């Protein structure tokens, strides 16, 4: 019996360590939970980043659409300017044809009828006051317009206004410089020439035409308010002129 107990105790001594080492292992799930939470927090910023990229993409698309609209508007304005330039050129051609048919001349009030002044009628104060040299130089320049040699006409009128500073026909010379520059779509020098007629020669019969043409140029230059003011001025100050009638037509058609 003692031997049996002793054997059991010995066996127990052997079993006890085994039972201790064989105890069930309890896992620490908190570490896994923290790991999963970390992974989740890593995913959320990624999702937020995708949302930011999506919003940026929408903003870019909206900006592209706005730019396309601006491009279309600029294209429309450019086309309008081309149309205005062509209209002015055709008007100049019409005037030249009228001058050639009537033996030469210039429109006093902007219409298609040549004034008697440049047909040799001395009732026009400017022509009557001009001496023979002035008239010859002016007619030589104008004949180049009639011949449709616009480059030569431009050079001739530049020379005329430079070499005849006191000529009563100088306002007419500046007016034709405005017409010729306008036909070449050189808008700034054309505007300067018409402005010279208006400001330096307020008594000239070319002022109504110059106001009207400057109003058209301002429209071509993208300055609708300035254009409207000039065209209204023609109607108010020269209501009986052909230029006033044409200014009214342009205002109605353009919607200024």
Coordinates of C-alpha atoms in Angstrom, one line a residue, residues 2-256:
X2 CA 2.7 2.4 0.9
X3 CA 4.4 1.5 -2.3
X4 CA 1.2 2.1 -4.2
X5 CA 0.8 5.6 -2.7
X6 CA 4.4 6.4 -3.2
X7 CA 4.0 5.3 -6.8
X8 CA 0.9 7.4 -7.2
X9 CA 2.6 10.4 -5.6
X10 CA 5.5 9.9 -7.9
X11 CA 3.2 9.7 -10.8
X12 CA 1.4 12.7 -9.6
X13 CA 4.7 14.5 -9.4
X14 CA 5.2 13.7 -13.0
X15 CA 1.7 14.5 -14.0
X16 CA 1.5 17.9 -12.3
X17 CA 4.1 19.6 -14.4
X18 CA 2.4 18.2 -17.5
X19 CA -0.9 19.5 -16.3
X20 CA 0.6 22.9 -15.7
X21 CA 2.2 23.1 -19.2
X22 CA -0.9 21.6 -20.7
X23 CA -3.1 24.4 -19.4
X24 CA -5.2 26.1 -22.1
X25 CA -3.6 29.2 -23.7
X26 CA -5.8 32.4 -23.5
X27 CA -5.1 34.6 -26.4
X28 CA -4.8 38.4 -25.9
X29 CA -7.4 39.6 -28.3
X30 CA -6.8 43.2 -27.4
X31 CA -3.8 43.3 -29.7
X32 CA -5.7 41.9 -32.6
X33 CA -8.5 44.4 -31.9
X34 CA -6.0 47.2 -31.9
X35 CA -4.5 45.9 -35.1
X36 CA -8.0 45.7 -36.8
X37 CA -8.8 49.2 -35.5
X38 CA -5.6 50.5 -36.9
X39 CA -6.3 48.9 -40.3
X40 CA -9.8 50.4 -40.3
X41 CA -8.4 53.8 -39.5
X42 CA -6.0 53.4 -42.4
X43 CA -8.8 52.5 -44.8
X44 CA -10.9 55.5 -43.9
X45 CA -8.4 58.2 -44.9
X46 CA -8.0 56.3 -48.2
X47 CA -11.7 56.6 -48.8
X48 CA -11.6 60.2 -47.8
X49 CA -8.8 60.8 -50.2
X50 CA -10.8 59.2 -53.0
X51 CA -13.6 61.7 -52.2
X52 CA -11.2 64.6 -52.4
X53 CA -9.9 63.4 -55.8
X54 CA -13.5 63.0 -57.0
X55 CA -14.4 66.5 -56.0
X56 CA -11.2 67.8 -57.6
X57 CA -12.2 66.0 -60.8
X58 CA -15.6 67.6 -60.8
X59 CA -14.1 71.0 -60.2
X60 CA -11.7 70.5 -63.1
X61 CA -14.5 69.4 -65.4
X62 CA -16.5 72.5 -64.4
X63 CA -13.5 74.7 -65.1
X64 CA -13.0 73.1 -68.5
X65 CA -16.6 73.8 -69.3
X66 CA -16.3 77.4 -68.3
X67 CA -13.1 77.8 -70.4
X68 CA -14.8 76.2 -73.4
X69 CA -17.6 78.8 -72.9
X70 CA -15.1 81.6 -72.8
X71 CA -13.3 80.3 -75.9
X72 CA -16.7 80.2 -77.8
X73 CA -17.4 83.7 -76.7
X74 CA -14.0 84.9 -77.9
X75 CA -14.5 83.1 -81.1
X76 CA -17.8 84.8 -81.6
X77 CA -16.3 88.2 -80.9
X78 CA -13.5 87.5 -83.4
X79 CA -16.0 86.5 -86.0
X80 CA -18.0 89.7 -85.3
X81 CA -14.9 91.8 -85.8
X82 CA -14.2 90.1 -89.1
X83 CA -17.7 90.8 -90.2
X84 CA -17.4 94.4 -89.2
X85 CA -14.1 94.7 -91.1
X86 CA -15.6 93.2 -94.2
X87 CA -18.6 95.5 -93.9
X88 CA -16.4 98.5 -93.7
X89 CA -14.4 97.4 -96.7
X90 CA -17.5 96.8 -98.7
X91 CA -18.8 100.2 -97.8
X92 CA -15.5 101.8 -98.9
X93 CA -15.7 99.9 -102.2
X94 CA -19.3 101.2 -102.6
X95 CA -18.1 104.7 -102.1
X96 CA -15.2 104.3 -104.5
X97 CA -17.6 103.0 -107.1
X98 CA -19.9 106.0 -106.5
X99 CA -16.9 108.4 -106.8
X100 CA -15.7 106.8 -110.0
X101 CA -19.2 107.0 -111.6
X102 CA -19.6 110.6 -110.6
X103 CA -16.2 111.7 -111.7
X104 CA -14.6 111.7 -108.2
X105 CA -15.7 113.1 -104.9
X106 CA -16.3 112.5 -101.3
X107 CA -19.4 112.1 -99.2
X108 CA -20.1 115.1 -97.0
X109 CA -22.4 113.4 -94.6
X110 CA -21.4 109.7 -94.9
X111 CA -23.9 108.6 -97.5
X112 CA -23.4 107.3 -101.0
X113 CA -23.9 110.7 -102.7
X114 CA -20.6 112.5 -103.5
X115 CA -20.5 116.0 -102.2
X116 CA -20.4 118.8 -104.7
X117 CA -17.2 120.1 -103.0
X118 CA -14.9 117.5 -104.5
X119 CA -16.6 117.6 -107.9
X120 CA -15.3 121.1 -108.3
X121 CA -18.1 123.1 -106.8
X122 CA -16.5 126.0 -105.0
X123 CA -19.5 126.3 -102.7
X124 CA -17.6 124.0 -100.3
X125 CA -15.6 126.2 -98.0
X126 CA -12.7 123.8 -97.6
X127 CA -12.1 123.5 -101.3
X128 CA -12.7 127.1 -101.9
X129 CA -10.2 128.1 -99.3
X130 CA -7.5 125.7 -100.5
X131 CA -4.9 126.9 -102.8
X132 CA -4.0 125.2 -106.1
X133 CA -1.1 123.2 -104.6
X134 CA -3.2 121.8 -101.8
X135 CA -6.0 120.8 -104.2
X136 CA -3.6 119.1 -106.6
X137 CA -1.9 117.2 -103.8
X138 CA -5.2 116.2 -102.3
X139 CA -6.7 115.1 -105.7
X140 CA -3.5 113.1 -106.5
X141 CA -3.9 111.2 -103.2
X142 CA -7.6 110.7 -103.8
X143 CA -7.1 109.4 -107.3
X144 CA -5.1 106.5 -105.8
X145 CA -8.2 105.6 -103.8
X146 CA -10.3 105.7 -107.0
X147 CA -7.7 103.4 -108.6
X148 CA -8.1 101.0 -105.6
X149 CA -4.4 101.3 -105.0
X150 CA -5.0 101.6 -101.2
X151 CA -1.4 101.2 -100.1
X152 CA -0.3 104.1 -102.4
X153 CA -3.3 106.1 -101.3
X154 CA -2.4 105.6 -97.6
X155 CA 1.1 106.8 -98.3
X156 CA -0.1 109.8 -100.3
X157 CA -2.6 110.9 -97.6
X158 CA 0.0 110.5 -94.9
X159 CA 2.3 112.7 -96.9
X160 CA -0.5 115.2 -97.6
X161 CA -1.4 115.8 -93.9
X162 CA 2.3 116.1 -93.1
X163 CA 3.3 118.5 -95.8
X164 CA 0.2 120.6 -95.8
X165 CA -0.3 121.5 -92.1
X166 CA -2.4 124.6 -92.9
X167 CA -4.5 123.2 -95.7
X168 CA -8.3 123.5 -95.2
X169 CA -8.4 120.0 -96.8
X170 CA -6.4 118.5 -94.0
X171 CA -9.4 117.3 -92.1
X172 CA -10.5 115.4 -95.2
X173 CA -7.1 113.9 -95.5
X174 CA -7.3 112.6 -91.9
X175 CA -10.8 111.3 -92.6
X176 CA -9.5 109.2 -95.6
X177 CA -6.6 108.0 -93.5
X178 CA -9.2 106.6 -91.1
X179 CA -11.1 105.0 -93.9
X180 CA -8.0 103.4 -95.4
X181 CA -6.6 102.1 -92.1
X182 CA -10.1 100.8 -91.3
X183 CA -10.2 98.9 -94.6
X184 CA -6.9 97.3 -93.6
X185 CA -8.3 96.4 -90.2
X186 CA -5.6 98.6 -88.6
X187 CA -8.1 99.8 -86.0
X188 CA -5.9 101.9 -83.7
X189 CA -4.4 104.2 -86.3
X190 CA -7.9 104.4 -87.9
X191 CA -9.4 105.5 -84.6
X192 CA -6.6 108.1 -84.2
X193 CA -7.3 109.5 -87.6
X194 CA -11.0 109.9 -87.0
X195 CA -10.4 111.3 -83.5
X196 CA -8.1 114.0 -85.1
X197 CA -11.0 115.0 -87.4
X198 CA -13.4 115.3 -84.5
X199 CA -11.2 117.1 -82.0
X200 CA -8.9 119.2 -84.2
X201 CA -11.4 120.2 -86.9
X202 CA -14.8 120.5 -85.2
X203 CA -16.1 122.8 -88.0
X204 CA -15.3 120.3 -90.8
X205 CA -18.2 118.7 -92.6
X206 CA -16.4 115.4 -92.1
X207 CA -17.1 115.4 -88.3
X208 CA -20.5 113.5 -88.6
X209 CA -18.9 110.8 -90.7
X210 CA -15.9 110.6 -88.4
X211 CA -18.1 110.2 -85.4
X212 CA -20.0 107.4 -87.0
X213 CA -16.9 105.6 -88.2
X214 CA -15.2 105.9 -84.8
X215 CA -18.4 104.5 -83.2
X216 CA -18.1 101.4 -85.5
X217 CA -14.4 101.1 -84.7
X218 CA -15.1 101.1 -81.0
X219 CA -17.6 98.3 -81.5
X220 CA -15.0 96.3 -83.4
X221 CA -12.5 96.9 -80.6
X222 CA -14.9 95.4 -78.1
X223 CA -15.9 98.7 -76.5
X224 CA -19.8 98.7 -76.8
X225 CA -20.4 101.6 -74.4
X226 CA -17.9 103.9 -76.2
X227 CA -19.5 102.9 -79.5
X228 CA -23.0 103.7 -78.2
X229 CA -22.0 107.1 -76.9
X230 CA -20.4 108.1 -80.3
X231 CA -23.3 106.9 -82.3
X232 CA -25.8 108.6 -80.0
X233 CA -23.7 111.8 -80.3
X234 CA -24.1 111.7 -84.1
X235 CA -27.8 111.4 -83.8
X236 CA -28.1 114.2 -81.3
X237 CA -25.6 116.7 -82.8
X238 CA -26.2 116.0 -86.5
X239 CA -29.8 114.7 -86.7
X240 CA -30.3 115.5 -90.3
X241 CA -27.1 113.8 -91.6
X242 CA -26.9 110.5 -93.3
X243 CA -24.4 109.5 -90.7
X244 CA -27.1 109.9 -88.0
X245 CA -29.4 107.7 -90.0
X246 CA -26.7 105.0 -90.4
X247 CA -25.8 105.3 -86.7
X248 CA -29.5 104.6 -85.8
X249 CA -29.6 101.6 -88.1
X250 CA -26.4 100.2 -86.5
X251 CA -27.7 100.8 -83.0
X252 CA -30.9 98.9 -83.8
X253 CA -29.2 96.0 -85.5
X254 CA -26.5 95.6 -83.0
X255 CA -28.7 95.9 -80.0
X256 CA -26.3 98.4 -78.3

